Amino acid sequence: MTSQGDLPRGERTRQRILNAAQDLFTRQGYHGTSMRQIANKAGLAVAGVYNHFASKEEVFVAVFHANHPIHEFIPALEKFNSEDVEAFIAEAVELMTGALEKRPQFLNLLFIEVVEFSNVHVGDIFMDVYPTIIAVVQRVQAKNRDRLKPYPLPILARMFMAVFFSYYLSEVLFAPKAPPDFKQNAKHYFLDVFLRGILQQP
């Protein structure tokens, strides 16, 4: 997860707990992992874990937050200078893909969140950054108003996320065993469908 480096002792201990928990959660699931297992893997007594976290769920939330790519993706997108819609969408895809590639364990954590927590925490994270997402989309829409259909800003953001995650999930779940033409230029075609649809223009 995070290099412990020169962190204060308490923070180093907290990081050991999170690293141990992340490994156990991704291999065993949330309900299959106990606080005692986390403590043992972190080299602590169970009471040492409770000194930093009130519950196992609190540990999971901390691991999930630390691995969520949105914390890297949104600040980077805010700094992106070009407001041309094609350049913006292409950069957004590259940023999100890069952030996820650095976090191969995130998909496992996301499935745990969906299956074992019914999306409780991921929704909270999304709502924390939602105003920033809308502000970024609004900036791009304002510069491309003559080119974009007048969809509501939240719908534009939602459509982009839907297209991106369909690309990402199909890449992770199916592409490794799929024939070459399933993967060739896939990112380009997904972007083109998002921007122009699949029907020939008259």
PDB file of C-alpha atoms in Angstrom:
ATOM      1  CA  MET A   1       0.000   0.000   0.000  1.00  0.00           C
ATOM      2  CA  THR A   2       2.101   2.904   1.306  1.00  0.00           C
ATOM      3  CA  SER A   3       5.839   2.982   2.032  1.00  0.00           C
ATOM      4  CA  GLN A   4       6.399   3.400   5.741  1.00  0.00           C
ATOM      5  CA  GLY A   5       9.582   5.435   5.301  1.00  0.00           C
ATOM      6  CA  ASP A   6      10.094   8.007   8.033  1.00  0.00           C
ATOM      7  CA  LEU A   7       6.504   8.026   9.307  1.00  0.00           C
ATOM      8  CA  PRO A   8       5.961   8.526  13.058  1.00  0.00           C
ATOM      9  CA  ARG A   9       5.799   5.275  15.028  1.00  0.00           C
ATOM     10  CA  GLY A  10       2.014   5.339  15.460  1.00  0.00           C
ATOM     11  CA  GLU A  11       1.500   5.938  11.758  1.00  0.00           C
ATOM     12  CA  ARG A  12       3.915   3.138  10.874  1.00  0.00           C
ATOM     13  CA  THR A  13       1.924   0.766  13.084  1.00  0.00           C
ATOM     14  CA  ARG A  14      -1.319   1.914  11.478  1.00  0.00           C
ATOM     15  CA  GLN A  15       0.193   1.323   8.042  1.00  0.00           C
ATOM     16  CA  ARG A  16       1.282  -2.194   9.004  1.00  0.00           C
ATOM     17  CA  ILE A  17      -2.286  -2.937  10.041  1.00  0.00           C
ATOM     18  CA  LEU A  18      -3.654  -1.624   6.752  1.00  0.00           C
ATOM     19  CA  ASN A  19      -1.093  -3.551   4.686  1.00  0.00           C
ATOM     20  CA  ALA A  20      -1.904  -6.760   6.562  1.00  0.00           C
ATOM     21  CA  ALA A  21      -5.642  -6.194   6.288  1.00  0.00           C
ATOM     22  CA  GLN A  22      -5.465  -5.418   2.585  1.00  0.00           C
ATOM     23  CA  ASP A  23      -3.651  -8.687   1.881  1.00  0.00           C
ATOM     24  CA  LEU A  24      -6.103 -10.716   3.970  1.00  0.00           C
ATOM     25  CA  PHE A  25      -9.254  -8.997   2.675  1.00  0.00           C
ATOM     26  CA  THR A  26      -8.276  -9.442  -0.968  1.00  0.00           C
ATOM     27  CA  ARG A  27      -7.442 -13.131  -0.454  1.00  0.00           C
ATOM     28  CA  GLN A  28     -10.144 -14.170   2.033  1.00  0.00           C
ATOM     29  CA  GLY A  29     -12.894 -11.578   1.819  1.00  0.00           C
ATOM     30  CA  TYR A  30     -14.154  -9.387   4.644  1.00  0.00           C
ATOM     31  CA  HIS A  31     -16.175 -11.971   6.561  1.00  0.00           C
ATOM     32  CA  GLY A  32     -13.446 -14.574   6.092  1.00  0.00           C
ATOM     33  CA  THR A  33     -10.901 -12.357   7.855  1.00  0.00           C
ATOM     34  CA  SER A  34     -10.743 -11.869  11.617  1.00  0.00           C
ATOM     35  CA  MET A  35      -9.199  -9.069  13.655  1.00  0.00           C
ATOM     36  CA  ARG A  36      -6.897 -11.680  15.200  1.00  0.00           C
ATOM     37  CA  GLN A  37      -5.600 -12.639  11.750  1.00  0.00           C
ATOM     38  CA  ILE A  38      -4.980  -8.987  10.932  1.00  0.00           C
ATOM     39  CA  ALA A  39      -3.155  -8.497  14.228  1.00  0.00           C
ATOM     40  CA  ASN A  40      -1.017 -11.612  13.738  1.00  0.00           C
ATOM     41  CA  LYS A  41      -0.040 -10.636  10.205  1.00  0.00           C
ATOM     42  CA  ALA A  42       0.810  -7.102  11.369  1.00  0.00           C
ATOM     43  CA  GLY A  43       2.888  -8.488  14.248  1.00  0.00           C
ATOM     44  CA  LEU A  44       0.633  -7.029  16.931  1.00  0.00           C
ATOM     45  CA  ALA A  45      -1.657  -8.107  19.712  1.00  0.00           C
ATOM     46  CA  VAL A  46      -5.358  -7.740  18.904  1.00  0.00           C
ATOM     47  CA  ALA A  47      -5.520  -4.876  21.404  1.00  0.00           C
ATOM     48  CA  GLY A  48      -2.863  -3.102  19.340  1.00  0.00           C
ATOM     49  CA  VAL A  49      -5.186  -3.105  16.326  1.00  0.00           C
ATOM     50  CA  TYR A  50      -8.043  -1.752  18.440  1.00  0.00           C
ATOM     51  CA  ASN A  51      -5.775   1.093  19.550  1.00  0.00           C
ATOM     52  CA  HIS A  52      -5.981   2.360  15.964  1.00  0.00           C
ATOM     53  CA  PHE A  53      -9.356   1.113  14.730  1.00  0.00           C
ATOM     54  CA  ALA A  54     -12.615   0.711  16.606  1.00  0.00           C
ATOM     55  CA  SER A  55     -13.820  -2.214  14.486  1.00  0.00           C
ATOM     56  CA  LYS A  56     -12.977  -4.509  11.595  1.00  0.00           C
ATOM     57  CA  GLU A  57     -15.317  -2.505   9.383  1.00  0.00           C
ATOM     58  CA  GLU A  58     -13.348   0.632  10.186  1.00  0.00           C
ATOM     59  CA  VAL A  59     -10.198  -1.187   9.059  1.00  0.00           C
ATOM     60  CA  PHE A  60     -11.881  -2.172   5.787  1.00  0.00           C
ATOM     61  CA  VAL A  61     -13.092   1.386   5.149  1.00  0.00           C
ATOM     62  CA  ALA A  62      -9.544   2.701   5.671  1.00  0.00           C
ATOM     63  CA  VAL A  63      -8.133   0.099   3.263  1.00  0.00           C
ATOM     64  CA  PHE A  64     -10.838   0.829   0.695  1.00  0.00           C
ATOM     65  CA  HIS A  65     -10.289   4.594   0.911  1.00  0.00           C
ATOM     66  CA  ALA A  66      -6.518   4.231   0.629  1.00  0.00           C
ATOM     67  CA  ASN A  67      -6.850   2.118  -2.529  1.00  0.00           C
ATOM     68  CA  HIS A  68      -9.629   4.050  -4.256  1.00  0.00           C
ATOM     69  CA  PRO A  69      -8.251   5.526  -7.518  1.00  0.00           C
ATOM     70  CA  ILE A  70     -10.596   8.508  -7.383  1.00  0.00           C
ATOM     71  CA  HIS A  71      -8.305  10.216  -4.859  1.00  0.00           C
ATOM     72  CA  GLU A  72      -5.565  10.299  -7.508  1.00  0.00           C
ATOM     73  CA  PHE A  73      -7.783  10.680 -10.563  1.00  0.00           C
ATOM     74  CA  ILE A  74      -9.836  13.746  -9.595  1.00  0.00           C
ATOM     75  CA  PRO A  75      -6.937  16.055  -8.572  1.00  0.00           C
ATOM     76  CA  ALA A  76      -5.044  15.101 -11.746  1.00  0.00           C
ATOM     77  CA  LEU A  77      -8.090  15.828 -13.902  1.00  0.00           C
ATOM     78  CA  GLU A  78      -8.554  19.207 -12.225  1.00  0.00           C
ATOM     79  CA  LYS A  79      -5.025  20.158 -13.307  1.00  0.00           C
ATOM     80  CA  PHE A  80      -5.508  19.065 -16.942  1.00  0.00           C
ATOM     81  CA  ASN A  81      -5.256  22.213 -19.062  1.00  0.00           C
ATOM     82  CA  SER A  82      -6.958  21.335 -22.338  1.00  0.00           C
ATOM     83  CA  GLU A  83     -10.719  21.817 -22.349  1.00  0.00           C
ATOM     84  CA  ASP A  84     -11.255  20.392 -25.832  1.00  0.00           C
ATOM     85  CA  VAL A  85     -13.793  17.630 -25.260  1.00  0.00           C
ATOM     86  CA  GLU A  86     -11.931  14.896 -27.176  1.00  0.00           C
ATOM     87  CA  ALA A  87      -8.636  15.672 -25.439  1.00  0.00           C
ATOM     88  CA  PHE A  88     -10.365  15.859 -22.068  1.00  0.00           C
ATOM     89  CA  ILE A  89     -12.125  12.493 -22.454  1.00  0.00           C
ATOM     90  CA  ALA A  90      -8.966  10.802 -23.725  1.00  0.00           C
ATOM     91  CA  GLU A  91      -6.968  12.191 -20.801  1.00  0.00           C
ATOM     92  CA  ALA A  92      -9.658  11.137 -18.319  1.00  0.00           C
ATOM     93  CA  VAL A  93      -9.521   7.565 -19.624  1.00  0.00           C
ATOM     94  CA  GLU A  94      -5.719   7.491 -19.434  1.00  0.00           C
ATOM     95  CA  LEU A  95      -5.726   8.886 -15.895  1.00  0.00           C
ATOM     96  CA  MET A  96      -8.344   6.416 -14.678  1.00  0.00           C
ATOM     97  CA  THR A  97      -6.682   3.465 -16.407  1.00  0.00           C
ATOM     98  CA  GLY A  98      -3.295   4.422 -14.975  1.00  0.00           C
ATOM     99  CA  ALA A  99      -4.669   4.864 -11.467  1.00  0.00           C
ATOM    100  CA  LEU A 100      -6.372   1.460 -11.591  1.00  0.00           C
ATOM    101  CA  GLU A 101      -3.322  -0.299 -13.031  1.00  0.00           C
ATOM    102  CA  LYS A 102      -1.343   0.871 -10.003  1.00  0.00           C
ATOM    103  CA  ARG A 103      -4.028  -0.659  -7.748  1.00  0.00           C
ATOM    104  CA  PRO A 104      -4.638  -4.210  -9.034  1.00  0.00           C
ATOM    105  CA  GLN A 105      -6.166  -5.120  -5.660  1.00  0.00           C
ATOM    106  CA  PHE A 106      -8.862  -2.443  -5.965  1.00  0.00           C
ATOM    107  CA  LEU A 107     -11.212  -4.610  -8.023  1.00  0.00           C
ATOM    108  CA  ASN A 108     -11.158  -7.293  -5.321  1.00  0.00           C
ATOM    109  CA  LEU A 109     -11.894  -4.680  -2.669  1.00  0.00           C
ATOM    110  CA  LEU A 110     -14.691  -3.260  -4.821  1.00  0.00           C
ATOM    111  CA  PHE A 111     -16.319  -6.685  -5.165  1.00  0.00           C
ATOM    112  CA  ILE A 112     -16.084  -7.114  -1.378  1.00  0.00           C
ATOM    113  CA  GLU A 113     -17.735  -3.722  -0.985  1.00  0.00           C
ATOM    114  CA  VAL A 114     -20.542  -4.645  -3.384  1.00  0.00           C
ATOM    115  CA  VAL A 115     -21.154  -8.209  -2.150  1.00  0.00           C
ATOM    116  CA  GLU A 116     -20.486  -7.902   1.583  1.00  0.00           C
ATOM    117  CA  PHE A 117     -21.455  -4.275   2.258  1.00  0.00           C
ATOM    118  CA  SER A 118     -24.105  -3.531  -0.409  1.00  0.00           C
ATOM    119  CA  ASN A 119     -22.215  -0.428  -1.640  1.00  0.00           C
ATOM    120  CA  VAL A 120     -22.415   1.487   1.636  1.00  0.00           C
ATOM    121  CA  HIS A 121     -18.897   2.929   1.565  1.00  0.00           C
ATOM    122  CA  VAL A 122     -18.319   3.444  -2.145  1.00  0.00           C
ATOM    123  CA  GLY A 123     -21.341   5.728  -2.250  1.00  0.00           C
ATOM    124  CA  ASP A 124     -19.903   7.837   0.557  1.00  0.00           C
ATOM    125  CA  ILE A 125     -16.599   8.232  -1.284  1.00  0.00           C
ATOM    126  CA  PHE A 126     -18.413   9.174  -4.478  1.00  0.00           C
ATOM    127  CA  MET A 127     -20.500  11.829  -2.756  1.00  0.00           C
ATOM    128  CA  ASP A 128     -17.349  13.343  -1.221  1.00  0.00           C
ATOM    129  CA  VAL A 129     -15.935  14.065  -4.672  1.00  0.00           C
ATOM    130  CA  TYR A 130     -19.220  14.538  -6.562  1.00  0.00           C
ATOM    131  CA  PRO A 131     -19.181  18.370  -6.416  1.00  0.00           C
ATOM    132  CA  THR A 132     -15.653  18.366  -7.857  1.00  0.00           C
ATOM    133  CA  ILE A 133     -16.669  15.962 -10.639  1.00  0.00           C
ATOM    134  CA  ILE A 134     -19.594  18.197 -11.598  1.00  0.00           C
ATOM    135  CA  ALA A 135     -17.388  21.307 -11.537  1.00  0.00           C
ATOM    136  CA  VAL A 136     -14.881  19.667 -13.899  1.00  0.00           C
ATOM    137  CA  VAL A 137     -17.620  18.477 -16.294  1.00  0.00           C
ATOM    138  CA  GLN A 138     -19.222  21.933 -16.205  1.00  0.00           C
ATOM    139  CA  ARG A 139     -15.928  23.545 -17.184  1.00  0.00           C
ATOM    140  CA  VAL A 140     -15.572  21.275 -20.204  1.00  0.00           C
ATOM    141  CA  GLN A 141     -19.231  21.641 -21.197  1.00  0.00           C
ATOM    142  CA  ALA A 142     -18.977  25.433 -21.091  1.00  0.00           C
ATOM    143  CA  LYS A 143     -16.033  25.371 -23.525  1.00  0.00           C
ATOM    144  CA  ASN A 144     -17.765  22.916 -25.882  1.00  0.00           C
ATOM    145  CA  ARG A 145     -21.369  24.064 -25.624  1.00  0.00           C
ATOM    146  CA  ASP A 146     -21.772  24.354 -29.402  1.00  0.00           C
ATOM    147  CA  ARG A 147     -20.640  20.749 -29.882  1.00  0.00           C
ATOM    148  CA  LEU A 148     -22.314  18.877 -27.029  1.00  0.00           C
ATOM    149  CA  LYS A 149     -25.921  17.813 -26.740  1.00  0.00           C
ATOM    150  CA  PRO A 150     -27.616  19.597 -23.821  1.00  0.00           C
ATOM    151  CA  TYR A 151     -27.564  16.647 -21.417  1.00  0.00           C
ATOM    152  CA  PRO A 152     -27.655  17.472 -17.688  1.00  0.00           C
ATOM    153  CA  LEU A 153     -24.169  17.587 -16.175  1.00  0.00           C
ATOM    154  CA  PRO A 154     -24.772  14.625 -13.814  1.00  0.00           C
ATOM    155  CA  ILE A 155     -25.914  12.491 -16.753  1.00  0.00           C
ATOM    156  CA  LEU A 156     -22.821  13.378 -18.790  1.00  0.00           C
ATOM    157  CA  ALA A 157     -20.628  12.347 -15.853  1.00  0.00           C
ATOM    158  CA  ARG A 158     -22.628   9.156 -15.322  1.00  0.00           C
ATOM    159  CA  MET A 159     -22.484   8.176 -19.001  1.00  0.00           C
ATOM    160  CA  PHE A 160     -18.706   8.604 -19.031  1.00  0.00           C
ATOM    161  CA  MET A 161     -18.310   6.460 -15.910  1.00  0.00           C
ATOM    162  CA  ALA A 162     -20.578   3.792 -17.394  1.00  0.00           C
ATOM    163  CA  VAL A 163     -18.600   3.599 -20.640  1.00  0.00           C
ATOM    164  CA  PHE A 164     -15.257   3.624 -18.843  1.00  0.00           C
ATOM    165  CA  PHE A 165     -16.140   0.883 -16.358  1.00  0.00           C
ATOM    166  CA  SER A 166     -17.627  -1.294 -19.080  1.00  0.00           C
ATOM    167  CA  TYR A 167     -14.281  -0.984 -20.886  1.00  0.00           C
ATOM    168  CA  TYR A 168     -12.237  -1.588 -17.732  1.00  0.00           C
ATOM    169  CA  LEU A 169     -14.240  -4.572 -16.491  1.00  0.00           C
ATOM    170  CA  SER A 170     -14.292  -6.245 -19.900  1.00  0.00           C
ATOM    171  CA  GLU A 171     -10.528  -5.653 -20.124  1.00  0.00           C
ATOM    172  CA  VAL A 172      -9.874  -7.228 -16.724  1.00  0.00           C
ATOM    173  CA  LEU A 173     -12.424 -10.049 -16.829  1.00  0.00           C
ATOM    174  CA  PHE A 174     -12.492 -11.134 -20.473  1.00  0.00           C
ATOM    175  CA  ALA A 175      -9.571  -9.692 -22.442  1.00  0.00           C
ATOM    176  CA  PRO A 176      -6.815 -11.910 -20.961  1.00  0.00           C
ATOM    177  CA  LYS A 177      -8.334 -15.033 -22.581  1.00  0.00           C
ATOM    178  CA  ALA A 178     -10.110 -13.374 -25.502  1.00  0.00           C
ATOM    179  CA  PRO A 179      -8.867 -13.494 -29.120  1.00  0.00           C
ATOM    180  CA  PRO A 180      -6.670 -10.593 -30.312  1.00  0.00           C
ATOM    181  CA  ASP A 181      -9.431  -8.760 -32.175  1.00  0.00           C
ATOM    182  CA  PHE A 182     -11.404  -8.481 -28.923  1.00  0.00           C
ATOM    183  CA  LYS A 183      -8.608  -6.305 -27.516  1.00  0.00           C
ATOM    184  CA  GLN A 184      -7.160  -4.509 -30.529  1.00  0.00           C
ATOM    185  CA  ASN A 185      -7.696  -0.725 -30.292  1.00  0.00           C
ATOM    186  CA  ALA A 186     -10.486  -1.354 -27.754  1.00  0.00           C
ATOM    187  CA  LYS A 187      -9.852   1.840 -25.801  1.00  0.00           C
ATOM    188  CA  HIS A 188     -10.041   3.908 -28.993  1.00  0.00           C
ATOM    189  CA  TYR A 189     -13.362   2.336 -30.005  1.00  0.00           C
ATOM    190  CA  PHE A 190     -14.916   2.798 -26.556  1.00  0.00           C
ATOM    191  CA  LEU A 191     -13.947   6.481 -26.677  1.00  0.00           C
ATOM    192  CA  ASP A 192     -15.398   6.838 -30.157  1.00  0.00           C
ATOM    193  CA  VAL A 193     -18.687   5.229 -29.111  1.00  0.00           C
ATOM    194  CA  PHE A 194     -18.927   7.535 -26.092  1.00  0.00           C
ATOM    195  CA  LEU A 195     -18.303  10.637 -28.217  1.00  0.00           C
ATOM    196  CA  ARG A 196     -20.229   9.704 -31.379  1.00  0.00           C
ATOM    197  CA  GLY A 197     -22.360   6.609 -30.810  1.00  0.00           C
ATOM    198  CA  ILE A 198     -22.419   3.498 -32.992  1.00  0.00           C
ATOM    199  CA  LEU A 199     -24.720   4.729 -35.762  1.00  0.00           C
ATOM    200  CA  GLN A 200     -23.355   6.189 -38.979  1.00  0.00           C
ATOM    201  CA  GLN A 201     -23.895   9.924 -39.164  1.00  0.00           C
ATOM    202  CA  PRO A 202     -26.111  11.053 -42.070  1.00  0.00           C
TER     203      PRO A 202
END
